[in-house]
Amino acid sequence: MKIGVLAVQGAFIEHIRKLQELKVETFEIRQKKDMDQSMDGLIIPGGESTAIGKLLRDLDLLEIIRNKIQTGLPVFGTCAGLILLAKRVEEGTVHLGVMDITAKRNAYGRQLGSFSIEENFEGIGSIPMTFIRAPYITEVGENVKILSRVNGHIVAAQEKNMLVTSFHPELTDSVKVHHYFIEELCNKK
Ligand code: GLN
């Protein structure tokens, strides 16, 4: 099992630590040639979706990553990663545009920029969730499974090989969502 972590901007180190905790081999993706390595899954971290999207274009990574996901590479996007994967974005730009969801950027506004909560995640149970200027999902296509809601808003979902959370599981002390990604998406590929 080997997971690539997109490491051009944002909270990638925290994802690498979670994978190490799970004894999963991992490597950073910083440039096009890093995509030559074989991998069982890819993580797109939180950060700033506009900045990550621009870097993906500048580094010539956008097409190759989109292609790998569309041909079945398991991917897990957190926060900005969710926005990058969405086919439709409110208050923002579409980047990879592969997952049949509508993401609303900075959906919690400025007042409630950051907060933590415990909520239920389908198939896992109650877990801590940390939100930082987070998006949420306002609309899902028919093949998208909703995995979690907070205050009525969709904050986690899965469509085939794609998993997204609007919160940051890598900033909590739980490894359960990473474990779910490895077991349910990467191992069943
Ligand atoms: N607000 C950021 C964006 O729109 C996402 C924040 C995050 O990833 N923590 O890209």
mmCIF file of C-alpha atoms and ligand atoms in Angstrom:
data_model
loop_
_atom_site.group_PDB
_atom_site.id
_atom_site.type_symbol
_atom_site.label_atom_id
_atom_site.label_comp_id
_atom_site.label_asym_id
_atom_site.label_seq_id
_atom_site.Cartn_x
_atom_site.Cartn_y
_atom_site.Cartn_z
ATOM 1 C CA MET A 1 0.000 0.000 0.000
ATOM 2 C CA LYS A 2 1.449 3.320 -1.074
ATOM 3 C CA ILE A 3 -0.349 6.675 -0.965
ATOM 4 C CA GLY A 4 0.748 9.875 -2.712
ATOM 5 C CA VAL A 5 0.025 13.175 -0.960
ATOM 6 C CA LEU A 6 -0.235 16.341 -3.059
ATOM 7 C CA ALA A 7 2.336 18.632 -1.437
ATOM 8 C CA VAL A 8 2.271 21.911 -3.369
ATOM 9 C CA GLN A 9 0.455 23.982 -0.694
ATOM 10 C CA GLY A 10 -1.559 23.519 2.489
ATOM 11 C CA ALA A 11 -1.796 20.926 5.272
ATOM 12 C CA PHE A 12 -0.028 17.980 3.613
ATOM 13 C CA ILE A 13 2.404 17.141 6.434
ATOM 14 C CA GLU A 14 -0.476 16.337 8.777
ATOM 15 C CA HIS A 15 -1.837 13.799 6.259
ATOM 16 C CA ILE A 16 1.587 12.189 5.931
ATOM 17 C CA ARG A 17 1.751 11.820 9.728
ATOM 18 C CA LYS A 18 -1.676 10.124 9.803
ATOM 19 C CA LEU A 19 -0.578 7.671 7.116
ATOM 20 C CA GLN A 20 2.637 6.959 9.015
ATOM 21 C CA GLU A 21 0.559 6.300 12.120
ATOM 22 C CA LEU A 22 -1.348 3.705 10.083
ATOM 23 C CA LYS A 23 1.993 2.240 8.882
ATOM 24 C CA VAL A 24 1.120 3.120 5.284
ATOM 25 C CA GLU A 25 3.939 4.002 2.899
ATOM 26 C CA THR A 26 3.617 7.538 1.578
ATOM 27 C CA PHE A 27 5.358 10.034 -0.705
ATOM 28 C CA GLU A 28 4.946 13.703 -1.635
ATOM 29 C CA ILE A 29 3.746 14.856 -5.039
ATOM 30 C CA ARG A 30 5.396 18.175 -5.856
ATOM 31 C CA GLN A 31 5.998 17.943 -9.596
ATOM 32 C CA LYS A 32 4.915 16.034 -12.668
ATOM 33 C CA LYS A 33 7.568 13.314 -12.454
ATOM 34 C CA ASP A 34 6.338 12.358 -8.975
ATOM 35 C CA MET A 35 3.184 11.068 -10.696
ATOM 36 C CA ASP A 36 5.291 8.383 -12.437
ATOM 37 C CA GLN A 37 5.436 6.385 -9.217
ATOM 38 C CA SER A 38 2.859 3.673 -8.765
ATOM 39 C CA MET A 39 0.337 4.475 -6.056
ATOM 40 C CA ASP A 40 -2.773 2.944 -4.534
ATOM 41 C CA GLY A 41 -4.347 6.249 -3.586
ATOM 42 C CA LEU A 42 -3.949 10.018 -3.595
ATOM 43 C CA ILE A 43 -4.707 12.622 -0.922
ATOM 44 C CA ILE A 44 -5.481 16.250 -1.828
ATOM 45 C CA PRO A 45 -5.083 18.317 1.356
ATOM 46 C CA GLY A 46 -6.725 21.444 2.685
ATOM 47 C CA GLY A 47 -5.198 24.839 2.085
ATOM 48 C CA GLU A 48 -6.311 27.427 -0.421
ATOM 49 C CA SER A 49 -8.128 25.910 -3.396
ATOM 50 C CA THR A 50 -7.363 28.877 -5.656
ATOM 51 C CA ALA A 51 -3.626 28.620 -4.906
ATOM 52 C CA ILE A 52 -3.525 24.818 -5.233
ATOM 53 C CA GLY A 53 -5.534 24.990 -8.481
ATOM 54 C CA LYS A 54 -3.140 27.566 -9.941
ATOM 55 C CA LEU A 55 -0.111 25.473 -8.944
ATOM 56 C CA LEU A 56 -1.662 22.359 -10.487
ATOM 57 C CA ARG A 57 -1.970 24.251 -13.790
ATOM 58 C CA ASP A 58 1.475 25.868 -13.583
ATOM 59 C CA LEU A 59 3.169 22.563 -12.682
ATOM 60 C CA ASP A 60 1.289 20.743 -15.438
ATOM 61 C CA LEU A 61 -0.277 18.399 -12.896
ATOM 62 C CA LEU A 62 -3.975 19.133 -13.434
ATOM 63 C CA GLU A 63 -4.595 16.912 -16.478
ATOM 64 C CA ILE A 64 -2.546 13.965 -15.254
ATOM 65 C CA ILE A 65 -4.243 13.928 -11.845
ATOM 66 C CA ARG A 66 -7.710 14.307 -13.405
ATOM 67 C CA ASN A 67 -6.953 11.444 -15.755
ATOM 68 C CA LYS A 68 -5.735 9.103 -13.004
ATOM 69 C CA ILE A 69 -8.842 9.802 -10.916
ATOM 70 C CA GLN A 70 -11.155 9.271 -13.884
ATOM 71 C CA THR A 71 -9.489 5.938 -14.584
ATOM 72 C CA GLY A 72 -10.028 4.756 -11.017
ATOM 73 C CA LEU A 73 -7.255 6.037 -8.749
ATOM 74 C CA PRO A 74 -8.750 6.337 -5.234
ATOM 75 C CA VAL A 75 -8.627 9.936 -4.032
ATOM 76 C CA PHE A 76 -9.382 11.624 -0.716
ATOM 77 C CA GLY A 77 -9.870 15.406 -0.704
ATOM 78 C CA THR A 78 -10.149 17.415 2.501
ATOM 79 C CA CYS A 79 -11.530 20.958 2.618
ATOM 80 C CA ALA A 80 -9.791 22.767 -0.285
ATOM 81 C CA GLY A 81 -9.281 19.231 -1.682
ATOM 82 C CA LEU A 82 -13.077 18.832 -1.768
ATOM 83 C CA ILE A 83 -13.405 22.108 -3.714
ATOM 84 C CA LEU A 84 -10.707 21.002 -6.181
ATOM 85 C CA LEU A 85 -12.558 17.739 -6.896
ATOM 86 C CA ALA A 86 -16.073 19.236 -7.245
ATOM 87 C CA LYS A 87 -17.759 19.517 -10.641
ATOM 88 C CA ARG A 88 -19.581 22.660 -9.501
ATOM 89 C CA VAL A 89 -18.292 25.393 -7.157
ATOM 90 C CA GLU A 90 -20.285 28.248 -5.635
ATOM 91 C CA GLU A 91 -18.177 31.378 -5.019
ATOM 92 C CA GLY A 92 -15.174 29.817 -6.701
ATOM 93 C CA THR A 93 -13.601 28.101 -9.687
ATOM 94 C CA VAL A 94 -13.875 24.521 -10.924
ATOM 95 C CA HIS A 95 -10.462 22.832 -11.012
ATOM 96 C CA LEU A 96 -10.323 19.043 -11.395
ATOM 97 C CA GLY A 97 -14.123 18.876 -11.796
ATOM 98 C CA VAL A 98 -14.445 15.109 -11.375
ATOM 99 C CA MET A 99 -16.923 14.534 -8.534
ATOM 100 C CA ASP A 100 -20.660 15.049 -8.987
ATOM 101 C CA ILE A 101 -21.101 17.512 -6.124
ATOM 102 C CA THR A 102 -21.641 21.250 -5.736
ATOM 103 C CA ALA A 103 -19.215 22.757 -3.219
ATOM 104 C CA LYS A 104 -19.919 26.085 -1.574
ATOM 105 C CA ARG A 105 -16.657 27.798 -0.641
ATOM 106 C CA ASN A 106 -16.257 29.497 2.759
ATOM 107 C CA ALA A 107 -19.793 28.331 3.430
ATOM 108 C CA TYR A 108 -19.721 29.095 7.152
ATOM 109 C CA GLY A 109 -18.851 32.749 6.605
ATOM 110 C CA ARG A 110 -16.303 34.766 8.534
ATOM 111 C CA GLN A 111 -17.941 34.723 11.954
ATOM 112 C CA LEU A 112 -17.825 30.966 12.171
ATOM 113 C CA GLY A 113 -14.524 30.578 10.366
ATOM 114 C CA SER A 114 -13.177 27.734 12.487
ATOM 115 C CA PHE A 115 -14.808 25.262 14.851
ATOM 116 C CA SER A 116 -14.623 21.686 16.093
ATOM 117 C CA ILE A 117 -17.474 19.269 16.694
ATOM 118 C CA GLU A 118 -18.155 15.527 17.204
ATOM 119 C CA GLU A 119 -20.542 14.066 14.659
ATOM 120 C CA ASN A 120 -21.540 10.768 13.150
ATOM 121 C CA PHE A 121 -19.754 9.515 10.023
ATOM 122 C CA GLU A 122 -21.524 6.670 8.196
ATOM 123 C CA GLY A 123 -19.684 3.386 8.681
ATOM 124 C CA ILE A 124 -17.306 4.818 11.283
ATOM 125 C CA GLY A 125 -19.382 6.286 14.112
ATOM 126 C CA SER A 126 -18.860 9.485 16.042
ATOM 127 C CA ILE A 127 -15.591 11.286 15.251
ATOM 128 C CA PRO A 128 -14.042 14.692 15.945
ATOM 129 C CA MET A 129 -14.231 17.142 13.028
ATOM 130 C CA THR A 130 -12.238 20.359 12.688
ATOM 131 C CA PHE A 131 -13.498 22.984 10.240
ATOM 132 C CA ILE A 132 -11.334 25.882 9.006
ATOM 133 C CA ARG A 133 -12.977 28.348 6.596
ATOM 134 C CA ALA A 134 -14.626 25.234 5.293
ATOM 135 C CA PRO A 135 -16.854 24.556 2.330
ATOM 136 C CA TYR A 136 -19.877 22.290 2.490
ATOM 137 C CA ILE A 137 -21.743 20.394 -0.180
ATOM 138 C CA THR A 138 -25.006 21.947 -1.354
ATOM 139 C CA GLU A 139 -25.950 19.359 -3.982
ATOM 140 C CA VAL A 140 -24.994 15.782 -4.843
ATOM 141 C CA GLY A 141 -25.521 13.674 -7.959
ATOM 142 C CA GLU A 142 -27.461 10.413 -7.771
ATOM 143 C CA ASN A 143 -24.365 8.205 -7.451
ATOM 144 C CA VAL A 144 -22.953 10.147 -4.521
ATOM 145 C CA LYS A 145 -23.305 8.644 -1.061
ATOM 146 C CA ILE A 146 -23.667 11.138 1.778
ATOM 147 C CA LEU A 147 -21.502 10.057 4.732
ATOM 148 C CA SER A 148 -21.960 12.875 7.209
ATOM 149 C CA ARG A 149 -24.049 15.947 7.937
ATOM 150 C CA VAL A 150 -23.399 18.710 10.453
ATOM 151 C CA ASN A 151 -26.317 21.023 11.272
ATOM 152 C CA GLY A 152 -28.096 19.742 8.182
ATOM 153 C CA HIS A 153 -25.200 20.484 5.818
ATOM 154 C CA ILE A 154 -23.378 17.727 3.947
ATOM 155 C CA VAL A 155 -19.757 17.569 5.123
ATOM 156 C CA ALA A 156 -18.602 14.157 3.850
ATOM 157 C CA ALA A 157 -19.465 12.161 0.741
ATOM 158 C CA GLN A 158 -18.240 9.422 -1.535
ATOM 159 C CA GLU A 159 -18.690 8.671 -5.227
ATOM 160 C CA LYS A 160 -17.002 5.473 -6.426
ATOM 161 C CA ASN A 161 -13.232 6.021 -5.942
ATOM 162 C CA MET A 162 -13.624 9.570 -4.581
ATOM 163 C CA LEU A 163 -13.987 10.521 -0.911
ATOM 164 C CA VAL A 164 -14.305 14.094 0.355
ATOM 165 C CA THR A 165 -14.665 15.796 3.730
ATOM 166 C CA SER A 166 -15.191 19.505 4.268
ATOM 167 C CA PHE A 167 -13.472 19.144 7.656
ATOM 168 C CA HIS A 168 -9.853 18.242 8.435
ATOM 169 C CA PRO A 169 -9.576 14.743 9.961
ATOM 170 C CA GLU A 170 -5.780 15.109 9.771
ATOM 171 C CA LEU A 171 -5.958 17.910 12.373
ATOM 172 C CA THR A 172 -7.789 15.745 14.930
ATOM 173 C CA ASP A 173 -6.403 12.915 17.057
ATOM 174 C CA SER A 174 -8.474 10.323 15.182
ATOM 175 C CA VAL A 175 -7.114 8.207 12.307
ATOM 176 C CA LYS A 176 -10.515 6.718 11.506
ATOM 177 C CA VAL A 177 -11.286 8.590 8.274
ATOM 178 C CA HIS A 178 -7.807 7.835 6.886
ATOM 179 C CA HIS A 179 -8.324 4.198 7.898
ATOM 180 C CA TYR A 180 -11.710 4.248 6.092
ATOM 181 C CA PHE A 181 -10.053 5.651 2.944
ATOM 182 C CA ILE A 182 -7.365 2.944 2.977
ATOM 183 C CA GLU A 183 -9.758 0.066 3.710
ATOM 184 C CA GLU A 184 -12.880 1.039 1.767
ATOM 185 C CA LEU A 185 -11.389 2.747 -1.292
ATOM 186 C CA CYS A 186 -7.705 1.822 -1.725
ATOM 187 C CA ASN A 187 -7.919 -1.834 -0.649
ATOM 188 C CA LYS A 188 -11.038 -2.493 -2.717
ATOM 189 C CA LYS A 189 -9.698 -0.916 -5.871
HETATM 190 N N1 GLN B 1 -11.357 28.390 2.317
HETATM 191 C C1 GLN B 1 -10.427 27.553 1.620
HETATM 192 C C2 GLN B 1 -10.700 27.544 0.112
HETATM 193 O O1 GLN B 1 -11.663 28.101 -0.305
HETATM 194 C C3 GLN B 1 -10.438 26.141 2.157
HETATM 195 C C4 GLN B 1 -9.976 26.126 3.583
HETATM 196 C C5 GLN B 1 -9.249 24.902 3.999
HETATM 197 O O2 GLN B 1 -8.821 24.075 3.183
HETATM 198 N N2 GLN B 1 -9.007 24.808 5.286
HETATM 199 O O3 GLN B 1 -9.967 26.978 -0.622
#
